[in-house]
Structures are given as C-alpha cells and as structure tokens.
GROMACS .gro file of C-alpha atoms in nm:
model
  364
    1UNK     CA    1   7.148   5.288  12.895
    2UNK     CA    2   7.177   5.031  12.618
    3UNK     CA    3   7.134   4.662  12.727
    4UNK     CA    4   7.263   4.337  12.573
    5UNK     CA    5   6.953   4.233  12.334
    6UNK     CA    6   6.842   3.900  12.603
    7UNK     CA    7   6.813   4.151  12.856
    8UNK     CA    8   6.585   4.309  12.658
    9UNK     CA    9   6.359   4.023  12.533
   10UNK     CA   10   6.378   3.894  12.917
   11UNK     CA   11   6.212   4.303  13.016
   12UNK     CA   12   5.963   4.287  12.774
   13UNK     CA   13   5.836   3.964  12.831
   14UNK     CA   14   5.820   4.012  13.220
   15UNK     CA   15   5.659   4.384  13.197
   16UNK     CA   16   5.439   4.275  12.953
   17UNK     CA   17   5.282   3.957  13.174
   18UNK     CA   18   5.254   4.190  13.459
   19UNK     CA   19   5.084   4.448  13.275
   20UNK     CA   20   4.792   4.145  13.143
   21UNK     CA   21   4.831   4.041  13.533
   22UNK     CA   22   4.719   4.355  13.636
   23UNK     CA   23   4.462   4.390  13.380
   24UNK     CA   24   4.283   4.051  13.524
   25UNK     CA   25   4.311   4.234  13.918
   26UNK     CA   26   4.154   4.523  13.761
   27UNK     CA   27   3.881   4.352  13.575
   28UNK     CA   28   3.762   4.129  13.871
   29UNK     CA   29   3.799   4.423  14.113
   30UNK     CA   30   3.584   4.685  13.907
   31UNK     CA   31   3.344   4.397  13.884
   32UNK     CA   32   3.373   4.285  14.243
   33UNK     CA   33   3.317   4.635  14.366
   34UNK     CA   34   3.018   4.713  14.210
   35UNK     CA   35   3.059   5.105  14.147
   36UNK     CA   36   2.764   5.262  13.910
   37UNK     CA   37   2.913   5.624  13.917
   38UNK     CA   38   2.991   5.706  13.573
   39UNK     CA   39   3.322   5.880  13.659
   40UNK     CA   40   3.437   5.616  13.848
   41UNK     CA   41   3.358   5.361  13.569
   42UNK     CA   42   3.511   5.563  13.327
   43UNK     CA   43   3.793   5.580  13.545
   44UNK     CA   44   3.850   5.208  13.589
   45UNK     CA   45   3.774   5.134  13.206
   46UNK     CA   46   4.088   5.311  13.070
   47UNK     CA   47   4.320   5.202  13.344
   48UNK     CA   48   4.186   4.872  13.208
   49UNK     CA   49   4.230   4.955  12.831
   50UNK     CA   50   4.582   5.133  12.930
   51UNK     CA   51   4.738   4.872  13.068
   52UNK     CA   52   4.615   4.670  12.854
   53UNK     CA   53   4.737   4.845  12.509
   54UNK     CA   54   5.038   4.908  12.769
   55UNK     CA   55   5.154   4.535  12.799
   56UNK     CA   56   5.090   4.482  12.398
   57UNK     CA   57   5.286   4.832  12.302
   58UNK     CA   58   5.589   4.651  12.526
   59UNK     CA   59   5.571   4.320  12.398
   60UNK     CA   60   5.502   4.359  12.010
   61UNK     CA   61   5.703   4.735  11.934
   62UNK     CA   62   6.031   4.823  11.887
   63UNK     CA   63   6.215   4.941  12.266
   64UNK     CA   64   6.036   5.262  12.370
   65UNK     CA   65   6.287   5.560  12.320
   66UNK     CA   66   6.385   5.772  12.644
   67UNK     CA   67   6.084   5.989  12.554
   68UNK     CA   68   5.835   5.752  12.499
   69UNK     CA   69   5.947   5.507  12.819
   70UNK     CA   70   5.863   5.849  13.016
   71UNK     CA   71   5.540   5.909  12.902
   72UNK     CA   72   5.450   5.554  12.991
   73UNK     CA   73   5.562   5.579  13.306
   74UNK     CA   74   5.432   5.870  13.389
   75UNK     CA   75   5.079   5.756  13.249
   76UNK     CA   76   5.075   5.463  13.435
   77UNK     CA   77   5.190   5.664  13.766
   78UNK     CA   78   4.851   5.868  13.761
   79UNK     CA   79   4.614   5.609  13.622
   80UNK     CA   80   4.709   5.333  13.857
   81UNK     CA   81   4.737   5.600  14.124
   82UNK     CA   82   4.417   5.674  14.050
   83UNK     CA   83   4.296   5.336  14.014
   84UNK     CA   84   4.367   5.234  14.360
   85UNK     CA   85   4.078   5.510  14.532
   86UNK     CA   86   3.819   5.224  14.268
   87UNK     CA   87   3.676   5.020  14.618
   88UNK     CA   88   3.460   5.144  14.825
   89UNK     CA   89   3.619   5.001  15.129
   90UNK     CA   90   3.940   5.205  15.214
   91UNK     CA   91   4.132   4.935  15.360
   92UNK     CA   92   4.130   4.732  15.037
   93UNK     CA   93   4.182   5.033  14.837
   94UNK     CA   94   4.511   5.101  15.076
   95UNK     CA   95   4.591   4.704  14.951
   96UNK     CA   96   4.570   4.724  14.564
   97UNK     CA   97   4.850   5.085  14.620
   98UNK     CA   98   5.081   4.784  14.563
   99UNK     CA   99   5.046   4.805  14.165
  100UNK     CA  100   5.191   5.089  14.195
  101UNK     CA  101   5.512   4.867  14.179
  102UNK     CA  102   5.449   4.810  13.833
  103UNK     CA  103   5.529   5.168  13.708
  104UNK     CA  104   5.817   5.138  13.941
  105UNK     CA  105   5.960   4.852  13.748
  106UNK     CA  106   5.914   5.045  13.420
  107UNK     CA  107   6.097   5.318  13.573
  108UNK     CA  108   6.445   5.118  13.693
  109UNK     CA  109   6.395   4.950  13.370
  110UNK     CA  110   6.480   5.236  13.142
  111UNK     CA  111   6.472   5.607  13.344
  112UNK     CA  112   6.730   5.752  13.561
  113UNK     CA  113   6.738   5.892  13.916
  114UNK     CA  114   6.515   6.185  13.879
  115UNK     CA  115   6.213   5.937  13.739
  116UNK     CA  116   6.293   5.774  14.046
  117UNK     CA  117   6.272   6.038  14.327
  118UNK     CA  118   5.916   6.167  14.140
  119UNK     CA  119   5.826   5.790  14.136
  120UNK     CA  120   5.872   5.747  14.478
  121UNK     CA  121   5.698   6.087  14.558
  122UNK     CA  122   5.402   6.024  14.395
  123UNK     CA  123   5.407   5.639  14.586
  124UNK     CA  124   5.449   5.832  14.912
  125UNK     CA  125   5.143   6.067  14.817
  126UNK     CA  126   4.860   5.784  14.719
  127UNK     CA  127   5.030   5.579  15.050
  128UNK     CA  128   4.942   5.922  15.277
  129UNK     CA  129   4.607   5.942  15.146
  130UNK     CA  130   4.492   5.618  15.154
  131UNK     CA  131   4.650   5.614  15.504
  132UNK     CA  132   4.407   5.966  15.576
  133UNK     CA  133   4.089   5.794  15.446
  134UNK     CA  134   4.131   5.439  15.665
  135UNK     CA  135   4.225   5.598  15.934
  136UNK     CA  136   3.959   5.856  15.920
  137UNK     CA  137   3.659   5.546  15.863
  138UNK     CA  138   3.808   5.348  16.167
  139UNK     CA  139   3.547   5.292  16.464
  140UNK     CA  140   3.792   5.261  16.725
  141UNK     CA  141   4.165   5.245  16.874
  142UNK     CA  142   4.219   4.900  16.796
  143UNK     CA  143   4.085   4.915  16.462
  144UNK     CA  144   4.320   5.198  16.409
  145UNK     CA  145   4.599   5.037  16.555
  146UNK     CA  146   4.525   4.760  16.292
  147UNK     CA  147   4.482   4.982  15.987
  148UNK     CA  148   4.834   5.136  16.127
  149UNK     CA  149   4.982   4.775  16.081
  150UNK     CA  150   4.810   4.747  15.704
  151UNK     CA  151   4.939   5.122  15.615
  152UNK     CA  152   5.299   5.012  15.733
  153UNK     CA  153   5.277   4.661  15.558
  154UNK     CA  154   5.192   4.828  15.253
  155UNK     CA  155   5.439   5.058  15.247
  156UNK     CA  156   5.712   4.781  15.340
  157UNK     CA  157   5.578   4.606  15.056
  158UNK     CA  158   5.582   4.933  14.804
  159UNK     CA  159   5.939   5.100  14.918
  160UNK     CA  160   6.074   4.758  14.996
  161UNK     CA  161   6.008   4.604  14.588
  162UNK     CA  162   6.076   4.960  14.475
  163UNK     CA  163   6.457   4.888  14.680
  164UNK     CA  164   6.520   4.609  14.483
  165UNK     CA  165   6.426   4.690  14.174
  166UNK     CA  166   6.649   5.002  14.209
  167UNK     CA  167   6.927   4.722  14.323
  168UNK     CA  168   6.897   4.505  14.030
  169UNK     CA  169   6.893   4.817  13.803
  170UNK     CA  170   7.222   4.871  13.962
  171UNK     CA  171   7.321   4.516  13.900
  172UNK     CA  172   7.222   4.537  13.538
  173UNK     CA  173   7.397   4.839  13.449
  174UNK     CA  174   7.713   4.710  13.603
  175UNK     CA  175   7.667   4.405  13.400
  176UNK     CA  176   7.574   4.594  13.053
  177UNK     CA  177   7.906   4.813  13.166
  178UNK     CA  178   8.083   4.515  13.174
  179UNK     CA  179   7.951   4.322  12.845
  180UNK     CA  180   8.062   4.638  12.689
  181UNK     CA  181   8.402   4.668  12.814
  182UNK     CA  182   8.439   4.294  12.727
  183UNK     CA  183   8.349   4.356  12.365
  184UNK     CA  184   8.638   4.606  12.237
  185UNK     CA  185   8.911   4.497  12.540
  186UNK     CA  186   9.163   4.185  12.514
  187UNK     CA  187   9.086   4.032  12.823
  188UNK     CA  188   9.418   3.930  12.909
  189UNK     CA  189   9.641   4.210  12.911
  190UNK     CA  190   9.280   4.496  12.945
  191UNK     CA  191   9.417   4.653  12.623
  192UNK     CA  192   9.178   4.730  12.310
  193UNK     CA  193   9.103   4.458  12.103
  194UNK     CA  194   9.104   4.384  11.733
  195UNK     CA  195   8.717   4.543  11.702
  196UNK     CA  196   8.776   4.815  11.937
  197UNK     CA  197   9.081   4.949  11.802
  198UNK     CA  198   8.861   4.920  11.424
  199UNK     CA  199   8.573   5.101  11.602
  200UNK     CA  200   8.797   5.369  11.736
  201UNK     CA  201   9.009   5.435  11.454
  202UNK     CA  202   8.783   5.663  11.186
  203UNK     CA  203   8.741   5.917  11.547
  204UNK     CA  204   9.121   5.953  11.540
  205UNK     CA  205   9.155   6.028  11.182
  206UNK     CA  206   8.889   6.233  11.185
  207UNK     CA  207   9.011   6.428  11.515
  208UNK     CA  208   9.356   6.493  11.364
  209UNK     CA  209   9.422   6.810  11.192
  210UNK     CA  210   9.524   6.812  10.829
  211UNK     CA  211   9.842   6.902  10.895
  212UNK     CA  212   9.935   6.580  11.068
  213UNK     CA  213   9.976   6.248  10.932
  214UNK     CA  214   9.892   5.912  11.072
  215UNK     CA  215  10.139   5.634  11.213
  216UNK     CA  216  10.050   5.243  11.201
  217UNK     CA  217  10.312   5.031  11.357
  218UNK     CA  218  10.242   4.616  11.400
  219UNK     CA  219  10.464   4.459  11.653
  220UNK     CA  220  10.473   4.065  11.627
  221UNK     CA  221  10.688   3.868  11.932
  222UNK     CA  222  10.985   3.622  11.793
  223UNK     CA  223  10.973   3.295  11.843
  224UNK     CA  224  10.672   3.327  12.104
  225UNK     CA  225  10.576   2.990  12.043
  226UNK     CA  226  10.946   2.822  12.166
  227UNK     CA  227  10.850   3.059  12.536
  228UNK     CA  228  10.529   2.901  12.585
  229UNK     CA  229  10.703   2.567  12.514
  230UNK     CA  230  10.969   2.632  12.734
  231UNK     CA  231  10.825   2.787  12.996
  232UNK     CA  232  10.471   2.734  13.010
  233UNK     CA  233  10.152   2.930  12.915
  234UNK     CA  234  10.121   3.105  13.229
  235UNK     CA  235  10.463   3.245  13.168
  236UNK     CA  236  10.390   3.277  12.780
  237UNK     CA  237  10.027   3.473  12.907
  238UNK     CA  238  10.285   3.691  13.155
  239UNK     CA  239  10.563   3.791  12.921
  240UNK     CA  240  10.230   3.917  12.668
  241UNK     CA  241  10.097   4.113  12.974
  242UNK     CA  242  10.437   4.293  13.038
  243UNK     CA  243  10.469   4.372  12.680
  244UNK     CA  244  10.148   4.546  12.629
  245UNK     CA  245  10.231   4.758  12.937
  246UNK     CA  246  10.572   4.835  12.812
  247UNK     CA  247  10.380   4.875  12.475
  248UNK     CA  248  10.126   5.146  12.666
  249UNK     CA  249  10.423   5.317  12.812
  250UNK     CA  250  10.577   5.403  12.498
  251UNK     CA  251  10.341   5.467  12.273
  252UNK     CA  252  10.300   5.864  12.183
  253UNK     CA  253   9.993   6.048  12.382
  254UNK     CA  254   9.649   5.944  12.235
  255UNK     CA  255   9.749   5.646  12.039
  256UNK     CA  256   9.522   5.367  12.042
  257UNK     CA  257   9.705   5.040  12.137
  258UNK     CA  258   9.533   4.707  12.080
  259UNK     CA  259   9.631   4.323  12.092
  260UNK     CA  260   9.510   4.169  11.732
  261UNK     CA  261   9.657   3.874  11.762
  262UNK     CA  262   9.813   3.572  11.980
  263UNK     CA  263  10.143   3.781  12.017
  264UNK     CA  264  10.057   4.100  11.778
  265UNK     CA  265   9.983   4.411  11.866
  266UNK     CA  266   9.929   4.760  11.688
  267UNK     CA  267   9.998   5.083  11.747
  268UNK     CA  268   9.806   5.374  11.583
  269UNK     CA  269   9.863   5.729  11.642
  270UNK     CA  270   9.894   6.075  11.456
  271UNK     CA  271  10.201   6.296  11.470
  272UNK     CA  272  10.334   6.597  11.350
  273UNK     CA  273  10.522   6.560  11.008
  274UNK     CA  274  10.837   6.657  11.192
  275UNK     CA  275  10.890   6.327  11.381
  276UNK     CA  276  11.068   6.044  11.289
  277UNK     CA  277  10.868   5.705  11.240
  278UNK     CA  278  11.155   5.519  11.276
  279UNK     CA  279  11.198   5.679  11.650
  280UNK     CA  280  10.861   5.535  11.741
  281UNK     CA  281  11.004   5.179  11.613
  282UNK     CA  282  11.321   5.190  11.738
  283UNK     CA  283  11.111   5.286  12.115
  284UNK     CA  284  10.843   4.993  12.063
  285UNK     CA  285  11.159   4.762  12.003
  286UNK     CA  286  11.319   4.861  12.305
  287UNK     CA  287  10.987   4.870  12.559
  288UNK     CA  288  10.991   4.437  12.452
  289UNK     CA  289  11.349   4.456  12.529
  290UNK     CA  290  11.378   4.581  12.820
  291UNK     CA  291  11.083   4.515  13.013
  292UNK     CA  292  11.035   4.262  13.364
  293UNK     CA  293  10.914   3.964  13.182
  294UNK     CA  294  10.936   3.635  13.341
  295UNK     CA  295  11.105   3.565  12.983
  296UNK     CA  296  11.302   3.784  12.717
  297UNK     CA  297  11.156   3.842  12.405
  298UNK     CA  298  11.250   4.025  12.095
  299UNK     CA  299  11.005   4.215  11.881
  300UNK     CA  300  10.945   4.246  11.482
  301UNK     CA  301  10.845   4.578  11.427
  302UNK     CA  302  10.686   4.712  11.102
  303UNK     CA  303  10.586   5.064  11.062
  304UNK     CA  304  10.378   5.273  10.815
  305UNK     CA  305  10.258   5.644  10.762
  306UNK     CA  306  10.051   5.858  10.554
  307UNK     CA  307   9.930   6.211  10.569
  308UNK     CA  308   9.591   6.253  10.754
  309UNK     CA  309   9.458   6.474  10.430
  310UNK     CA  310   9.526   6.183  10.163
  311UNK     CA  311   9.354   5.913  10.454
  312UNK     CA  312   9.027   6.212  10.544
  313UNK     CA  313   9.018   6.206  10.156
  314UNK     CA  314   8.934   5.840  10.100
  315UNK     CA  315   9.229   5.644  10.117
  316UNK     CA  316   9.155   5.529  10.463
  317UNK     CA  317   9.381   5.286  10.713
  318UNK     CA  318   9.363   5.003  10.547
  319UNK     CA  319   9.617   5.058  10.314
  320UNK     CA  320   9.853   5.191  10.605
  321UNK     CA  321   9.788   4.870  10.779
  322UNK     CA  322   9.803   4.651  10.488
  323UNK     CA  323  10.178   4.790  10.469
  324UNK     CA  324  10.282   4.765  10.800
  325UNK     CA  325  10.199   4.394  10.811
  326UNK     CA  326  10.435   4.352  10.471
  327UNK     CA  327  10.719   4.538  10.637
  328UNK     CA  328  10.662   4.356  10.979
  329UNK     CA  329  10.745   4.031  10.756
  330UNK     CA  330  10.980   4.173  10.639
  331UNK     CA  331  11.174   4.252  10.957
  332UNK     CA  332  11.058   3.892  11.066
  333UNK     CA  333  11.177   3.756  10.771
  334UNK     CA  334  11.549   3.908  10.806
  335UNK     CA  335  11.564   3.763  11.162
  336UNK     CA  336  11.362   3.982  11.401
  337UNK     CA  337  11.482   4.209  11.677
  338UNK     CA  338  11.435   4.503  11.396
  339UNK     CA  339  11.205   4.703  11.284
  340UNK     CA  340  11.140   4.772  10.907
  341UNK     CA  341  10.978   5.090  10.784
  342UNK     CA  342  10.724   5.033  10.501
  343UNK     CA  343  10.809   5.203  10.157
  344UNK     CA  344  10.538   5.292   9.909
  345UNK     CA  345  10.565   4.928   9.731
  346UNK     CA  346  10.540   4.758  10.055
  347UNK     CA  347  10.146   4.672  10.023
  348UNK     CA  348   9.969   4.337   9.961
  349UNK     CA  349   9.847   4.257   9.621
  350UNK     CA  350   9.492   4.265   9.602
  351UNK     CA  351   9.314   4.001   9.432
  352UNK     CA  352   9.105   4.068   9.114
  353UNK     CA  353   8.793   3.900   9.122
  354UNK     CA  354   8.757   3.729   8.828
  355UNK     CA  355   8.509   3.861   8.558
  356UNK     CA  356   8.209   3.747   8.445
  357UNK     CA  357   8.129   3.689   8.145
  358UNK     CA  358   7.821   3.741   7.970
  359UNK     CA  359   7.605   3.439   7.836
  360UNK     CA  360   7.647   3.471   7.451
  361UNK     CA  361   7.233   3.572   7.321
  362UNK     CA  362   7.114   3.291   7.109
  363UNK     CA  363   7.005   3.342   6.714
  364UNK     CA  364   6.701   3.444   6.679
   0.00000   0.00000   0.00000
C-alpha cells in the first residue's frame, strides 16, 4: 500500500523510538537477570544488536520494500519471541511477551492479512508456553489462580494492542484510499480532474489499436458567469454537477471525462475511423441542453481527431488538445450553442524562444 509521505515520516519515527525503547528494556533486563549461560547471553546480545540496527535501518534508509519489511518482521517475531524465555522467573518472562507488540506494529504497518494471521500465531504460541512454564512452577491453587489472572492480562494486553493496530491500519488505508482518489477527481461533480485525466491519457493511446484514431472534444459553458450571478453559486455548483453527468452519459464507452476548468470539461476517447466526430459534438451539445439543471445552459463545443498511429508515433495529445481549445473559441467566439470541428490550421502558435547569441571571442 503506498502512503502519503507524512504518514511515512510519522511510522518511521514512532517504530524507530520503540525499537531504542526496547533496546533500553532489554539492556537493563539481561543485566538485571544475571544469566552466565553462554547461549543465553548470546541470545540476548543480538536481540539487543537487532533491534538496535533495527530502529536505525527504519529511521535513516529508504522505506523497506514488501520483501525486506517481511524479513524484518519475521526476524523480529523469533528473536523477541525468543527473547522473552531471558528471566529466570517465569512470571516476568510471561510479562516482557508484551514486546511482542512491536513486530505486530511493523506488521499492520506495511504487510497484509496473511503476515497477520502467522503474527498472531506465533503470539498465541510464546503466550501458551509461557502460560505451561508458570503454571507448571506454581506452589499452589491460589498462586495458580493468580498466574491465570497474569496469563489472561497479558494476553488482553497482546491481542487487545494487536486489535487496534489492525484498526488503525484499516483507518489508514481508507485514508491513503481517499488522498488518492482526491488527487486525480474534481471534487465537486467526482469526475477526473485536470491531472488525472493527464495521468490516464498515454494508457488510452497506448491501449487503442492502430487502426483507430483518437477524439479530443473541450466543452466550455456560455455565459456561466451571468448563472452564478443570477442565481447563486449553489445553483452555479448544481447546473456544473448536472452537466458532467449528462457529460458521462454521453460520452462513447471508455472515454475519459474530466473537469479542467471552472466550467470546462474534456472529453477523450478513441473510435473507429468510421464515426463521425461531429456526431459526438452535436451529442455533448445536446446532453447541456437538455439536462435537469436548476438553470439552462448552452455549451461551446470544440472537437479534434487524429489517427492513434501518427499520436503512438510521437505526435502525442497535445497537439489534439491544443486544437480543440482553438476551435472551442472559435464556436465561442461565433456565439456559442455550437460546436466547431478543428481543421488542420486550427492549432496555437508556439512561441520561439529567442536565440542566444554567442559572446563575440576577444583579439588575441
């Protein structure tokens, strides 16, 4: 899943500090313990160095890949897992089982459901065993009893953070969804906007067979400006929703339709050779027409084509929309209500940049 960039800086900084947080527990617990068996030392050393080269890796590195972010996890799964059986005394060891919510964080960060399921597999596992090995060391029935209400704290505490992190994972992704949908969509009328429709438009030419040629049509409103102040904006912001609808509803299958402007929108779509571009214009006229706007409104319509082998071969859209918008003017210019269909002179001038000269050398 790909997050806006702050949510990012906000997850590194946060697992980071909780990967040096748990490298402070760890320190003053190997010390605090007191274990001189080599294997256990070893044990606790690279949990130590892990997370510790763990936190830095997350802080200072470019965002793990998919990959990578699993082999973390997975790392720190076993080696805190591992870490917990450290003390000596098995009801603190069933206590530190809790930074085991640390590779659970990791996990909702980045991985998806499966991660999860193992994740909360291997929790259950280290709970059970830790649960075995208290139980088993308890004198009596109401030392049991109280080891019982430790095991179940502990796992409230594990299942119930490993809950909400899955829940704010949720949240996030909804929100990502969301910033992403914002990005390329108009937010009044839900349409594509001016960057989606350029993001989306080298798929379609690319998509369309050779045969075909591509269709750019720019629809301005008339006189949009005396609606809103007649009527008001919320009417003005109404009559624009109903046209894009109306818009939608007419455009051929698999065009992309976009608002790039106050009251401009632009149709792009491909189509065989044998139809008529002035059909589409003529239909985009009559969807502003006749459409349940809280206000009529007229349409200026210009309309440009080009086959899709000259545009795969370099020309690109530019050009086609670059025409469009001169015979849009045109149709505006001539009263509006029409549409005019853009002719092979009907392209804005470019303008030259001016040349530089070169500094004459002196004399030597």
């Amino acid at each position: 899943m790909s997050w806006p960039d702050h949510i990012y800086r906000r997850a590194r900084l946060v697992i980071s500090l909780t990967c040096f947080a748990f490298v402070a527990i760890e320190v003053t617990g190997m010390i605090g313990v007191g274990r001189t068996n080599p294997v256990w030392v070893t044990l606790g050393l690279i949990t130590i160095v892990g997370t510790l080269l763990g936190g830095i890796v997350i802080l200072i590195c470019p965002w793990p890949s998919f990959r990578n972010f699993a082999i973390i996890a997975v790392a720190a799964d076993i080696s805190l897992g591992v870490a917990t059986f450290y003390p000596t005394d098995p009801v603190y060891a069933l206590f530190t089982s809790v930074a085991l919510t640390l590779p659970g964080g990791i996990i909702c960060a980045e991985l998806d459901r499966t991660a999860l399921r193992a994740h909360s597999c291997w929790v259950g596992a280290v709970l059970a065993l830790h649960a075995v090995f208290a139980l088993s060391a308890a004198a009596g029935w109401q030392e049991r009893t109280l080891i019982a209400s430790f095991i179940l704290s502990t796992g409230a505490v594990l299942f119930g953070t490993f809950a909400m992190q899955l829940s704010l994972r949720d949240v996030l992704i909804e929100t990502a969804r969301l910033h992403a949908h914002n990005a390329v969509h108009d937010q009044l009328t839900q349409m594509l906007n001016r960057r989606g429709l350029w993001e989306q438009m080298p798929q379609l030419v690319q998509g369309a067979a050779p045969s075909d040629r591509i269709v750019v049509a720019l629809l301005d409103l008339d006189e949009f400006k005396q609606i809103n102040d007649a009527h008001g904006h919320e009417v003005g912001d109404a009559v624009l929703v109903s046209v894009a609808r109306s818009v939608i509803a007419c455009s051929p299958r698999g065009a992309l339709v976009a608002r790039v402007g106050g009251e401009e929108f632009a149709v792009i779509a491909v189509l065989p050779q044998d139809r008529r571009v002035s059909a589409i214009a003529s239909d985009l006229l009559e969807s502003v027409r006749d459409n349940d706007a809280p206000a009529y409104a007229t349409a200026s319509v210009g309309i440009a084509s080009e086959s899709v082998a000259v545009l795969q071969a370099g020309a690109g859209v530019n050009g086609l929309l670059s025409k469009a918008d001169v015979a849009m003017y045109k149709a505006k210019r001539a009263g509006g209500d029409r549409y005019v269909v853009a002719t092979t002179q009907d392209s804005k001038p470019v303008p030259k940049r001016p040349r530089k000269l070169r500094p004459v050398p002196a004399d030597r």
